[in-house]
XYZ file of C-alpha atoms in Angstrom:
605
model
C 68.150 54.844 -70.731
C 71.765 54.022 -70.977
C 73.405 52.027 -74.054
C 69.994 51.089 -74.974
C 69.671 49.048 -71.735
C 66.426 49.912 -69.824
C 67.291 51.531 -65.894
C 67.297 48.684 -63.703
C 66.911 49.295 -59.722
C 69.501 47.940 -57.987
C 68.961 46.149 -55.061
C 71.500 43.502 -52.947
C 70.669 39.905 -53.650
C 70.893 38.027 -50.238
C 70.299 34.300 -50.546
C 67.896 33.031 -48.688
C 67.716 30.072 -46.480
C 64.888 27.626 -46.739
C 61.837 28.848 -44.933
C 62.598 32.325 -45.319
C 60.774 35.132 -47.186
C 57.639 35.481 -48.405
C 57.801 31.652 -49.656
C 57.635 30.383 -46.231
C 54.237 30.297 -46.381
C 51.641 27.275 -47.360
C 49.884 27.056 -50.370
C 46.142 25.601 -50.107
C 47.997 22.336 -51.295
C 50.999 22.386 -48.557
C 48.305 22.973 -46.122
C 46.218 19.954 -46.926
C 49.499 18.329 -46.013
C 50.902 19.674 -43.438
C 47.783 20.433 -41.692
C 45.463 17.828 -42.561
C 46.697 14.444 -42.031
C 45.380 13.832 -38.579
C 41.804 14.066 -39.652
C 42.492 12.538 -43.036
C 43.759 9.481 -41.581
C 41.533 9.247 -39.026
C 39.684 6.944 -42.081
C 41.824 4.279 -40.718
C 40.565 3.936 -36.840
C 37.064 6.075 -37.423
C 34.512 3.469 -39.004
C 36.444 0.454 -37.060
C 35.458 2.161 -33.596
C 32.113 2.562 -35.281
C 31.850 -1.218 -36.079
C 33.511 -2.115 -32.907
C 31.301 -0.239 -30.801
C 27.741 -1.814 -32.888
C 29.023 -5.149 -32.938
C 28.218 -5.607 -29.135
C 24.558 -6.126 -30.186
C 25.414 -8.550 -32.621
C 25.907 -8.810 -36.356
C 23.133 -7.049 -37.270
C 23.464 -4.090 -35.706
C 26.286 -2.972 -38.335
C 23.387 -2.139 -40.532
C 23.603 1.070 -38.456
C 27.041 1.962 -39.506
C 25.879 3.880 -42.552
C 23.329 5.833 -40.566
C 26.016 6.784 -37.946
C 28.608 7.710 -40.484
C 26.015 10.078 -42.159
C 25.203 12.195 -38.947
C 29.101 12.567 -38.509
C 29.622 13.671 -42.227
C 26.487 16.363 -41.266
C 28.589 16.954 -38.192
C 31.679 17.647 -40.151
C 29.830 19.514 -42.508
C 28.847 22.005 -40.193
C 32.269 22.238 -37.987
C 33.608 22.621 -41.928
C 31.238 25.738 -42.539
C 31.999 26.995 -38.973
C 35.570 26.687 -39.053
C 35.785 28.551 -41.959
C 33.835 31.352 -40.046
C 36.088 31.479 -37.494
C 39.093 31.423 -40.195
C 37.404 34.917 -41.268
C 36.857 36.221 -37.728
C 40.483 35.188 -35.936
C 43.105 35.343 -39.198
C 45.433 35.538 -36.051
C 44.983 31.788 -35.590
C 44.092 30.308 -32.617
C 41.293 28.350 -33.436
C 38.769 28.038 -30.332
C 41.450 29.876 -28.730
C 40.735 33.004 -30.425
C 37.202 32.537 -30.204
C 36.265 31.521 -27.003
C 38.899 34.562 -25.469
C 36.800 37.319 -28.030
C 33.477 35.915 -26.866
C 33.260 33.984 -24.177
C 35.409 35.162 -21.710
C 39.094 34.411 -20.128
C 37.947 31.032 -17.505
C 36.464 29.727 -21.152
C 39.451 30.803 -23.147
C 41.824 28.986 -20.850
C 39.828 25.804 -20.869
C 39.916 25.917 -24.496
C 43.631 26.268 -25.011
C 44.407 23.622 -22.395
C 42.157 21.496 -24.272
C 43.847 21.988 -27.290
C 47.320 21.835 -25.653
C 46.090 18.496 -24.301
C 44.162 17.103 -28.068
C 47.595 18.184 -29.684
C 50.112 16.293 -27.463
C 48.068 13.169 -27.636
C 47.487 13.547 -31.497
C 51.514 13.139 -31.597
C 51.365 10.260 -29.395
C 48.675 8.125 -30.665
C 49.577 8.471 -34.718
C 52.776 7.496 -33.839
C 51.823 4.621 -31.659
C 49.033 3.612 -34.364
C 51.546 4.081 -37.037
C 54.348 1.762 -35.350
C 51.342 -0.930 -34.906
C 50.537 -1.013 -38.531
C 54.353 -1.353 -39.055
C 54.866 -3.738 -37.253
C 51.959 -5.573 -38.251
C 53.776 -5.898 -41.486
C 57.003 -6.330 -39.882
C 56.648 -8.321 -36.680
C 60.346 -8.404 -35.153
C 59.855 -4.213 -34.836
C 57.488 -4.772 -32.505
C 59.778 -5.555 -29.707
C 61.321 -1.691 -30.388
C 58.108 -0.119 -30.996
C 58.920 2.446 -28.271
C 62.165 2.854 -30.004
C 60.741 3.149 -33.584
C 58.225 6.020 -32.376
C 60.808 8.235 -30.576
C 63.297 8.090 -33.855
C 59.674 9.039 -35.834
C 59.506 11.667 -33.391
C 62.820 13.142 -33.928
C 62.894 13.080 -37.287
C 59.371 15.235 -37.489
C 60.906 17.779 -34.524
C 63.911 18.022 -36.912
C 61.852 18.209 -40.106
C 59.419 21.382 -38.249
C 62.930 23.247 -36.604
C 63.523 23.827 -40.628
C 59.746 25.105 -41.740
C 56.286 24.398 -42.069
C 56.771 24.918 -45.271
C 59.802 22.140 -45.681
C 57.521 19.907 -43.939
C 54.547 20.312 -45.994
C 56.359 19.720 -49.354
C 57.782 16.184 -47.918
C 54.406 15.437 -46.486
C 52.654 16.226 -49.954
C 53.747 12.688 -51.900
C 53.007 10.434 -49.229
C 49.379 12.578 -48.577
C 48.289 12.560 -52.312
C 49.268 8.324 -52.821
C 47.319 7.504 -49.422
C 44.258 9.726 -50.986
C 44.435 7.977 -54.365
C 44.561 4.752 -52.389
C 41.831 5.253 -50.096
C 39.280 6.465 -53.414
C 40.212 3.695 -55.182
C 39.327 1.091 -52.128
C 35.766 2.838 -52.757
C 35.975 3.127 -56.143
C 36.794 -0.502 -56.687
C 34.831 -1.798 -54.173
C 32.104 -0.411 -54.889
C 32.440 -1.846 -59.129
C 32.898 -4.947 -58.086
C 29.474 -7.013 -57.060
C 31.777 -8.820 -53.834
C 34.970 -8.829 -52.194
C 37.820 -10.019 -54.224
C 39.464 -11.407 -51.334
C 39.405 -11.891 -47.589
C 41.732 -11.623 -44.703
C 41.886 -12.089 -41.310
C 40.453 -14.792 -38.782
C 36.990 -15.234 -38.339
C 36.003 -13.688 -34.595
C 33.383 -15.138 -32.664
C 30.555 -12.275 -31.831
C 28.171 -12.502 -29.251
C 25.603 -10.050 -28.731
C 25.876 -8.671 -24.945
C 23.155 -5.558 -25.460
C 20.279 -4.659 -27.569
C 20.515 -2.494 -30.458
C 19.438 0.436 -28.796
C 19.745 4.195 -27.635
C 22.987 4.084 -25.764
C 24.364 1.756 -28.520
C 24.094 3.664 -31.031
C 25.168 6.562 -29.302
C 28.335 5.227 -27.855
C 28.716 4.134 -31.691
C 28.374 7.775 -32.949
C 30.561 9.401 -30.141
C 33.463 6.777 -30.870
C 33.102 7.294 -34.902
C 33.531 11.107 -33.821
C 37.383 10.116 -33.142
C 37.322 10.439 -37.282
C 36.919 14.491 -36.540
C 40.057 15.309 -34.660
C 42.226 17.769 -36.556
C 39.693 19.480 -37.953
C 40.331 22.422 -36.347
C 43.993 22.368 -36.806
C 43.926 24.484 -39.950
C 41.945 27.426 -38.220
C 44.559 27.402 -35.276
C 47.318 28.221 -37.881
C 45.945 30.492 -40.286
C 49.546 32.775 -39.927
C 51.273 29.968 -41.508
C 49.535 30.325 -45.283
C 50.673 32.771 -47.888
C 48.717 35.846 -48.558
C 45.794 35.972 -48.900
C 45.958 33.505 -45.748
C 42.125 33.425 -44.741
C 41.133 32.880 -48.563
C 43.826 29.696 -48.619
C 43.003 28.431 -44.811
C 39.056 28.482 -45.744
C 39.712 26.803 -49.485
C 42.046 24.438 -47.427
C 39.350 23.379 -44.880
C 36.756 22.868 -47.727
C 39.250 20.585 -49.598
C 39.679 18.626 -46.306
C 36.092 18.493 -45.518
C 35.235 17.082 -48.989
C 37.953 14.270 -49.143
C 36.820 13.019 -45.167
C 32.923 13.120 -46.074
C 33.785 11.277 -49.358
C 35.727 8.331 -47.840
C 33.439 8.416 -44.226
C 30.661 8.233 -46.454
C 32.428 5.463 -49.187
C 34.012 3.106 -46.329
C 30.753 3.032 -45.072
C 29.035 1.634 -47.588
C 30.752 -0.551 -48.375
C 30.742 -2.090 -44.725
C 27.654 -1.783 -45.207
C 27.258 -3.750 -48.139
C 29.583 -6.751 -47.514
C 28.501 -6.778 -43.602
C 31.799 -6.576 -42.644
C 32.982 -7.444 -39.393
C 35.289 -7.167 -37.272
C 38.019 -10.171 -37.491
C 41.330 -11.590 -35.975
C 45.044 -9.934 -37.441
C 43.496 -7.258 -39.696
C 41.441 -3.781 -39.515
C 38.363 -2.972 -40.638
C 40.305 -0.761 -43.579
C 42.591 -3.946 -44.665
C 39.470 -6.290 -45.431
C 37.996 -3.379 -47.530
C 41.430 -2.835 -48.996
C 41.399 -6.514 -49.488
C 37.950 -6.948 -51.045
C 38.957 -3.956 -53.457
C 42.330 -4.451 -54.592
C 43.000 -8.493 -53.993
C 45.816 -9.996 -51.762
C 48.606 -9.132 -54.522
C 50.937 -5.664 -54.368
C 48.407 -3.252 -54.205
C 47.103 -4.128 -50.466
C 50.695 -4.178 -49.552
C 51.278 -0.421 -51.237
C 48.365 0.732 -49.413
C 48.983 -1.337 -46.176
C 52.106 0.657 -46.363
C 50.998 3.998 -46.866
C 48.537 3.648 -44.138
C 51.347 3.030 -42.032
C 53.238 5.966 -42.816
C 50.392 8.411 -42.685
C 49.437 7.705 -39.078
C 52.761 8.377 -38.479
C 53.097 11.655 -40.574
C 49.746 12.482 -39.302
C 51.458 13.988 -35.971
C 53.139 16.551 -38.433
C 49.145 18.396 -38.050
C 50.289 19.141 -34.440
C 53.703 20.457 -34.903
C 51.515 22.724 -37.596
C 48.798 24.418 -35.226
C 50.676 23.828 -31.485
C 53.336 26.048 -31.993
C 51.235 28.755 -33.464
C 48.814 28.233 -30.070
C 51.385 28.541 -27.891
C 52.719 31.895 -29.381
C 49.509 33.624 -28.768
C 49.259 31.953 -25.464
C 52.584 33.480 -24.908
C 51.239 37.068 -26.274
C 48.513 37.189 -23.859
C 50.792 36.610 -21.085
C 49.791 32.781 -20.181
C 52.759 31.460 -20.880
C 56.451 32.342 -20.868
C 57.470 34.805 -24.079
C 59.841 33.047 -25.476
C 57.237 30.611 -26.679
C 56.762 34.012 -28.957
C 59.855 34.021 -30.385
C 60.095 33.191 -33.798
C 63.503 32.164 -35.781
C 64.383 33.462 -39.257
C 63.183 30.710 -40.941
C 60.350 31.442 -39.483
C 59.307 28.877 -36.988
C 57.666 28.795 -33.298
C 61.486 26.623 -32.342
C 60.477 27.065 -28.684
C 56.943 26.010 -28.972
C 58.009 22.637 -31.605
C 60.602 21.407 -29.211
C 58.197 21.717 -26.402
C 55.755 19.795 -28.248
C 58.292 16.962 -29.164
C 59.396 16.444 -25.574
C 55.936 16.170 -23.981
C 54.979 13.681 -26.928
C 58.394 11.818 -26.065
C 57.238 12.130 -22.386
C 54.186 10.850 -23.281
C 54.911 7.657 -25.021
C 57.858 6.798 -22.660
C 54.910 6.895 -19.961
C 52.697 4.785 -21.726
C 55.252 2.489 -23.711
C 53.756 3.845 -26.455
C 50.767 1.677 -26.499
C 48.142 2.445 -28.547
C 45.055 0.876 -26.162
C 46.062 2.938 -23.420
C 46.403 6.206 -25.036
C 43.116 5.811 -26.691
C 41.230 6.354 -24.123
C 42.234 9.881 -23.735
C 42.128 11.037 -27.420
C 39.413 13.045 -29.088
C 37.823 14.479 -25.624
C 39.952 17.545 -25.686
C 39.440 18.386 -28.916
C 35.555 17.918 -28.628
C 35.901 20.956 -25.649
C 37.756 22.795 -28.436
C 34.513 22.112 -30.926
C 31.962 23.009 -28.465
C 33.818 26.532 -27.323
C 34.215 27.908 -30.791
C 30.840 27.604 -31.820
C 29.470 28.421 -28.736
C 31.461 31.916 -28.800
C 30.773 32.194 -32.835
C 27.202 31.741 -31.755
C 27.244 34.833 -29.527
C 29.516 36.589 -31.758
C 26.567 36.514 -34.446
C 24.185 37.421 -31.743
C 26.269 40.317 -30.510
C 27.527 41.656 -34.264
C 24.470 41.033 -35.828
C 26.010 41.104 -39.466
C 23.306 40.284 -42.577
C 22.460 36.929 -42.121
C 23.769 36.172 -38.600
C 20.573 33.579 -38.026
C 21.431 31.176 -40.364
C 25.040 31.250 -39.317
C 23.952 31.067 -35.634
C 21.969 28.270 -36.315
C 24.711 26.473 -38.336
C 26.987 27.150 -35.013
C 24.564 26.389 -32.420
C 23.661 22.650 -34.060
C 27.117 22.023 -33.943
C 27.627 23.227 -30.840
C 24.858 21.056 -29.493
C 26.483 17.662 -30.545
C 29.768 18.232 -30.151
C 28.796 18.603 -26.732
C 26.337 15.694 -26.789
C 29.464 13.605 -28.575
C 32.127 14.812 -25.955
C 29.669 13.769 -23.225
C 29.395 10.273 -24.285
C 32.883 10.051 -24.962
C 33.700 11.083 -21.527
C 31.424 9.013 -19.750
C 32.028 6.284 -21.610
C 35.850 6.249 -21.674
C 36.096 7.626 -17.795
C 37.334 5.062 -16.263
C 39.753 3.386 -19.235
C 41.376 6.738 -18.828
C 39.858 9.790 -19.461
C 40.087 10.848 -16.384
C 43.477 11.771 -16.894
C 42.095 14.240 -19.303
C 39.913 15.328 -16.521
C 43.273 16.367 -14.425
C 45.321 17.521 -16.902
C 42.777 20.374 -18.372
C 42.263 22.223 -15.237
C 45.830 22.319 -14.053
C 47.100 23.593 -17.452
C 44.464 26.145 -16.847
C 45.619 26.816 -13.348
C 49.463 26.795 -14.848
C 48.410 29.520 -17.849
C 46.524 31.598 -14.771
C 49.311 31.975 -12.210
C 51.972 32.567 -15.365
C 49.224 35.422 -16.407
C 49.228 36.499 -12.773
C 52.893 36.777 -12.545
C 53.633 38.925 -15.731
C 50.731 41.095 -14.763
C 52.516 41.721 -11.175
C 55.746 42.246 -13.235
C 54.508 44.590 -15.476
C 53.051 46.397 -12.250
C 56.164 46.634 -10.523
C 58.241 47.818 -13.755
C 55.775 50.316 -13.828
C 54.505 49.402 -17.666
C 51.846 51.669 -18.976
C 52.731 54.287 -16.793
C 55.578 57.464 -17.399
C 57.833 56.918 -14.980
C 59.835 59.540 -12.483
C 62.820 61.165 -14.354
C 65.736 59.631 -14.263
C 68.317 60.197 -11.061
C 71.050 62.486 -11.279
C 74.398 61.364 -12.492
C 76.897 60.600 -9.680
C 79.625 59.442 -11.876
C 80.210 55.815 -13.419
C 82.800 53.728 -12.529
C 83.913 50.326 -14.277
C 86.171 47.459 -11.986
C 88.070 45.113 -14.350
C 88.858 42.186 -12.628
C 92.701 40.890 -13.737
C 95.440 38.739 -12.707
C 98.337 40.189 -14.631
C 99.779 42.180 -16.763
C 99.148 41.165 -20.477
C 97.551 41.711 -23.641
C 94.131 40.749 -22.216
C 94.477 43.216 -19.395
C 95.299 45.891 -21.711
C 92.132 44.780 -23.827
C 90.011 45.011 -20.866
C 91.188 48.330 -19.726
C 90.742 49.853 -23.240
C 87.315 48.580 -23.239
C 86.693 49.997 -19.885
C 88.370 53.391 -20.911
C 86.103 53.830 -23.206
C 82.750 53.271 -21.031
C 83.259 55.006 -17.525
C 84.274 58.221 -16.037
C 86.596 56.060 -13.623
C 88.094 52.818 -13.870
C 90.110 50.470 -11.572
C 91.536 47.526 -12.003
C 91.064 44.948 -8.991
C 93.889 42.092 -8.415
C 93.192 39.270 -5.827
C 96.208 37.431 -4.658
C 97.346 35.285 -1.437
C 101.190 35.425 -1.814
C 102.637 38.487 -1.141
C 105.734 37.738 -3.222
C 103.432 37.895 -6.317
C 101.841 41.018 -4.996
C 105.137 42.537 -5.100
C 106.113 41.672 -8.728
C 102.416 42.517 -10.102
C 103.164 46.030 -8.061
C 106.177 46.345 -10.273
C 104.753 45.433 -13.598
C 102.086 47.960 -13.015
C 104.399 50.680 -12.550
C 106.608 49.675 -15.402
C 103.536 49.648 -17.715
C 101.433 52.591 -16.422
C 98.343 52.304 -17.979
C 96.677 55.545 -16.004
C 94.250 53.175 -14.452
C 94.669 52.417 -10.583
C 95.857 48.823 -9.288
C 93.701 47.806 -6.020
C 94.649 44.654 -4.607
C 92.545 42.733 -2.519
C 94.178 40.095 -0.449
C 92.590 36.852 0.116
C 94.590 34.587 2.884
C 91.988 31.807 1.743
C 92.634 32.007 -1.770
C 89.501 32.663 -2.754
C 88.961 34.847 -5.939
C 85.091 35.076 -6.268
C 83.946 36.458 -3.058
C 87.004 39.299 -2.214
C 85.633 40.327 -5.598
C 81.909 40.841 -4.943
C 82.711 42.580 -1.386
C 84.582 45.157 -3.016
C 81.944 45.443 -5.504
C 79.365 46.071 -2.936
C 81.424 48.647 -0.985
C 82.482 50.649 -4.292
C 78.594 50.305 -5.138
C 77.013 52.044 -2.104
C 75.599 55.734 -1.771
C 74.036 54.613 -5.112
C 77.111 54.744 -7.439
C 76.535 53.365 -10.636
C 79.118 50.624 -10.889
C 79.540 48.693 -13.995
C 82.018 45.639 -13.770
C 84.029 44.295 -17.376
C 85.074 40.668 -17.018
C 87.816 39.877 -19.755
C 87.066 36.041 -21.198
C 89.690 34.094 -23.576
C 87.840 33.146 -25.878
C 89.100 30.061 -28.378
C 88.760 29.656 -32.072
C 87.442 25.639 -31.595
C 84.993 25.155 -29.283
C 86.930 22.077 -28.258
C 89.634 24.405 -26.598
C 87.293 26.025 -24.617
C 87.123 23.493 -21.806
C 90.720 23.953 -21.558
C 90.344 27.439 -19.919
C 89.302 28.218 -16.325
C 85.583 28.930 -16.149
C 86.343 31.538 -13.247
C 85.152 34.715 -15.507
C 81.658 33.158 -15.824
C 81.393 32.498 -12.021
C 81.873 35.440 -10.941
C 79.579 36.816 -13.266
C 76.788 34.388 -11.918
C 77.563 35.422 -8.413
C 77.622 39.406 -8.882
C 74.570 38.843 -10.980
C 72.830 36.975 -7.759
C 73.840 39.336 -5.427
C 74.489 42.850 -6.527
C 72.931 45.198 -8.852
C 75.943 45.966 -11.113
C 76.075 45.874 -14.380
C 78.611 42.658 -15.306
C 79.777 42.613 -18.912
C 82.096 39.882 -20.509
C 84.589 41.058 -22.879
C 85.732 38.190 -25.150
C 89.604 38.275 -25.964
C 89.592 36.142 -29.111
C 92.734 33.418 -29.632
C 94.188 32.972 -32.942
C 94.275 29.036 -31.862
């Protein structure tokens, strides 16, 4: 006590920049929105390929729908309750990463995260193509530069993620919470009202080609599965909540499983209701919007907001991808620097990987929704099937109080996710899936030889194991390359002074006239440090250089060499000055075992 002024610790006040500290972090909230939207608007393309897929056996069949939507609720309901397990398990993240590598081995581990690698690319690739439909649906003359309008969407996300998860979540959270309100009040609305307000679309002639039966409604149920992807992108990036992460991932999934069984379950009823079909210009979602809210502003609003959350709805990848990748990168499967985190903190390596296979994959494909389709939803079904599968034999193996009932909840799952990423696969083969099919094993075989290669590395270096003592010290000596006498040769020299028992300074000239007058200058200035010059009839500076490097290097001398750089103020100076420091560098890196340093000389200009 002081003045009557209470002792205050002092501590330096640092500003932060966004993203860092402990508010970096999501809240349950930011996670809903950062994490969430690819399953969340999966509302607009689920129940369609449901309808799409009954209406082969005729008009009737749709009474299905409702049945259908209610097994995949019960299916969500149990990936809900597992994911949350494996939240509580792996808090590292990872997903069916983390499980299947725990408990199911590493050939099962690596087909789960190229699965995943695979689901999350194409998630990227097929909201944006969906989204730029719907746009330009509303606006036709875009759809000449769909391609274009995707990429920009792309860019703007990568730049958006290179800031923060956190950044991203609080611009995502508007747009998530209107399309939310929007989609409940479709339901809502719809399901006051005794018959559709209004009607849009073209009427589409349907002809029954099967019979209601088995494989119908099973290719039905596998294609409404599509309304499940991104599910599992919250457990895959548990690191990115704020303590107490597991408590805020789990709450997180339970607030996304609610709000997708609520609208699977409302659409459907309502299709079932009004018997809607499929018609000409418009989705399945605008005629409900329609028979809800009228023709007037409000179908326009949510038109709209449909739109722009199949497009924000790649955000759930640049979310759970990066995070992937990192522990991919930990376990030696792919190269470390997808490890690295920036001081925001973000995964920068593993978002602007994820952008340019996404860019990759829509300049490929002309970002076109039909054909990428075909290859969505299978990888993440692998992903389903793996983690319960290895949660299932975690129980088994832990045995914890009540391990049945959560075995059985696991194994269920596990049973039709498998069953649904059958059909899927069989049934979408040949429209593309088969690319799938190739992809997934050679990421696998890419993660294994990377794995190999560190673990041959780490052999050689000798990691793990206390190495010989060090060899005796035969002196150090330090070569500073120079071409005159100057302030930057005395810089270098100083430097070099101050590192090695001996230095020498090495000149390489062609005329002998200006060997002469550097002689001279030399002796004028007498700097203590001897002058060898190295004379190069073909004028060549790099490779005199590197020979006398290797002779002064043999009998195992250690040999450090200090290559003085001018350095400019503006970067747009720098091309200005000759790039022959940083060649030689390369080269006595490439073929010598020196140690090559380059000193900056900093300009005032």
């Amino acid at each position: 006590m002081a003045y009557g002024l209470a002792r205050r610790e002092l501590r330096p006040r640092v500003p932060l920049r966004p993203g860092e500290g402990d508010k970096h972090g999501l809240t349950s909230l930011q996670g809903l929105a950062a994490l969430s939207l690819d399953a969340l608007s999966s509302v607009a393309y689920g129940p369609e390929a449901i309808v799409l897929a009954l209406v082969v056996a005729g008009t009737g069949a749709l009474t299905a729908t409702l049945p259908i939507t209610l097994a995949i609720t019960f299916l969500l309901a149990a990936l809900v309750v597992s994911y949350g397990q494996v939240i509580a398990v792996h808090p590292d993240g990872g997903g069916a990463y983390a499980v299947a590598k725990t408990d199911l081995g590493g050939t099962a581990s690596l087909l789960a995260a190229a699965s995943l690698v695979v689901d999350y690319v194409l998630t990227v690739a097929v909201s944006l193509a969906a989204g730029a439909d719907a746009l330009a649906s509303a606006f036709p003359a875009l759809g000449r530069d769909k391609l274009l309008v995707c990429l920009i969407g792309l860019a703007l996300l990568t730049a958006v993620n290179l800031r923060g998860i956190a950044e991203s979540a609080r611009v995502l959270m508007l747009p998530t919470l209107l399309f939310i309100v929007s989609i409940l009040g479709v339901i809502l609305l719809g399901l006051l009202r005794s018959h559709p307000v209004a009607l849009v679309g073209t009427d589409r002639p349907v002809h029954a080609t099967e019979a209601l039966g088995a494989l119908v409604v099973l290719k039905a149920f596998s294609s409404g599965c599509s309304a499940l992807t991104g599910v599992e992108a919250i457990a895959n990036a548990v690191p990115t909540f704020r303590p107490p992460s597991v408590r805020r991932a789990q709450r997180t999934e339970l607030m996304l499983g609610a709000l997708l069984g609520v609208m699977l379950i409302g659409l459907a009823v309502l299709i079932h209701r009004d018997h809607v079909a499929p018609r000409d210009g418009v989705t399945v979602l605008a005629q409900l919007t329609a028979g809800a809210y009228g023709t007037g502003w409000p179908y326009y609003v949510t038109n709209l907001l449909v739109t722009l959350v199949l497009a924000l709805a790649a955000n759930t990848s640049f979310g759970g991808l990066p995070v992937l990748m990192s522990l991919l990168a930990r376990d030696h499967r792919l190269p470390h620097l997808f490890g690295l985190r920036a001081e925001r903190p973000v995964y920068r390596y593993g978002v602007v990987a994820l952008a340019l296979l996404a860019a990759l994959l829509l300049v490929a494909t002309d970002a076109d929704t039909h054909r990428l389709l075909p290859l969505f939803a299978i990888g993440v079904f692998i992903g389903f099937t793996l983690s319960q599968a290895g949660l299932v034999r975690h129980w088994a193996t832990q045995r914890p109080p009540g391990w049945k009932r959560r075995a059985l909840i696991n194994g269920t799952g596990a049973v039709l996710t498998t069953l649904a990423g059958v059909i899927l696969l069989l049934t979408k083969f040949l429209g593309g899936a088969w690319v799938v099919v190739l992809a997934v094993p050679l990421l696998m075989l890419l993660f294994a030889r990377i794995q190999r290669y560190y673990t041959a590395v780490g052999r050689e270096l000798g990691l793990g194991r206390t190495p010989d003592p060090p060899p005796r010290h035969l002196g150090s000596l330090v070569i500073v390359p120079i071409g005159e006498v100057s302030k930057l040769a005395r810089h270098a020299l100083g430097a070099a002074l101050a590192l090695g028992d001996e230095v020498v300074a090495v000149a390489v000239h062609a005329d002998p006239a200006r060997v002469r007058a550097l002689e001279e200058a030399w002796e004028r200035w007498n700097p203590g440090v001897r002058l060898d010059i190295v004379n190069s009839p073909h004028r060549s500076l790099v490779q005199p250089v590197v020979d006398y490097v290797q002779r002064a290097a043999e009998g195992g001398r250690q040999v450090a060499v200090l290559i003085p750089e001018v350095e400019p103020v503006h970067r747009r100076y720098e091309i200005l000055q000759n790039q022959r420091g940083l060649l030689l560098a390369t080269v006595l890196r490439a073929r010598t075992d020196v140690v090559v340093c380059l000193l900056p000389y900093r300009l005032k200009l």
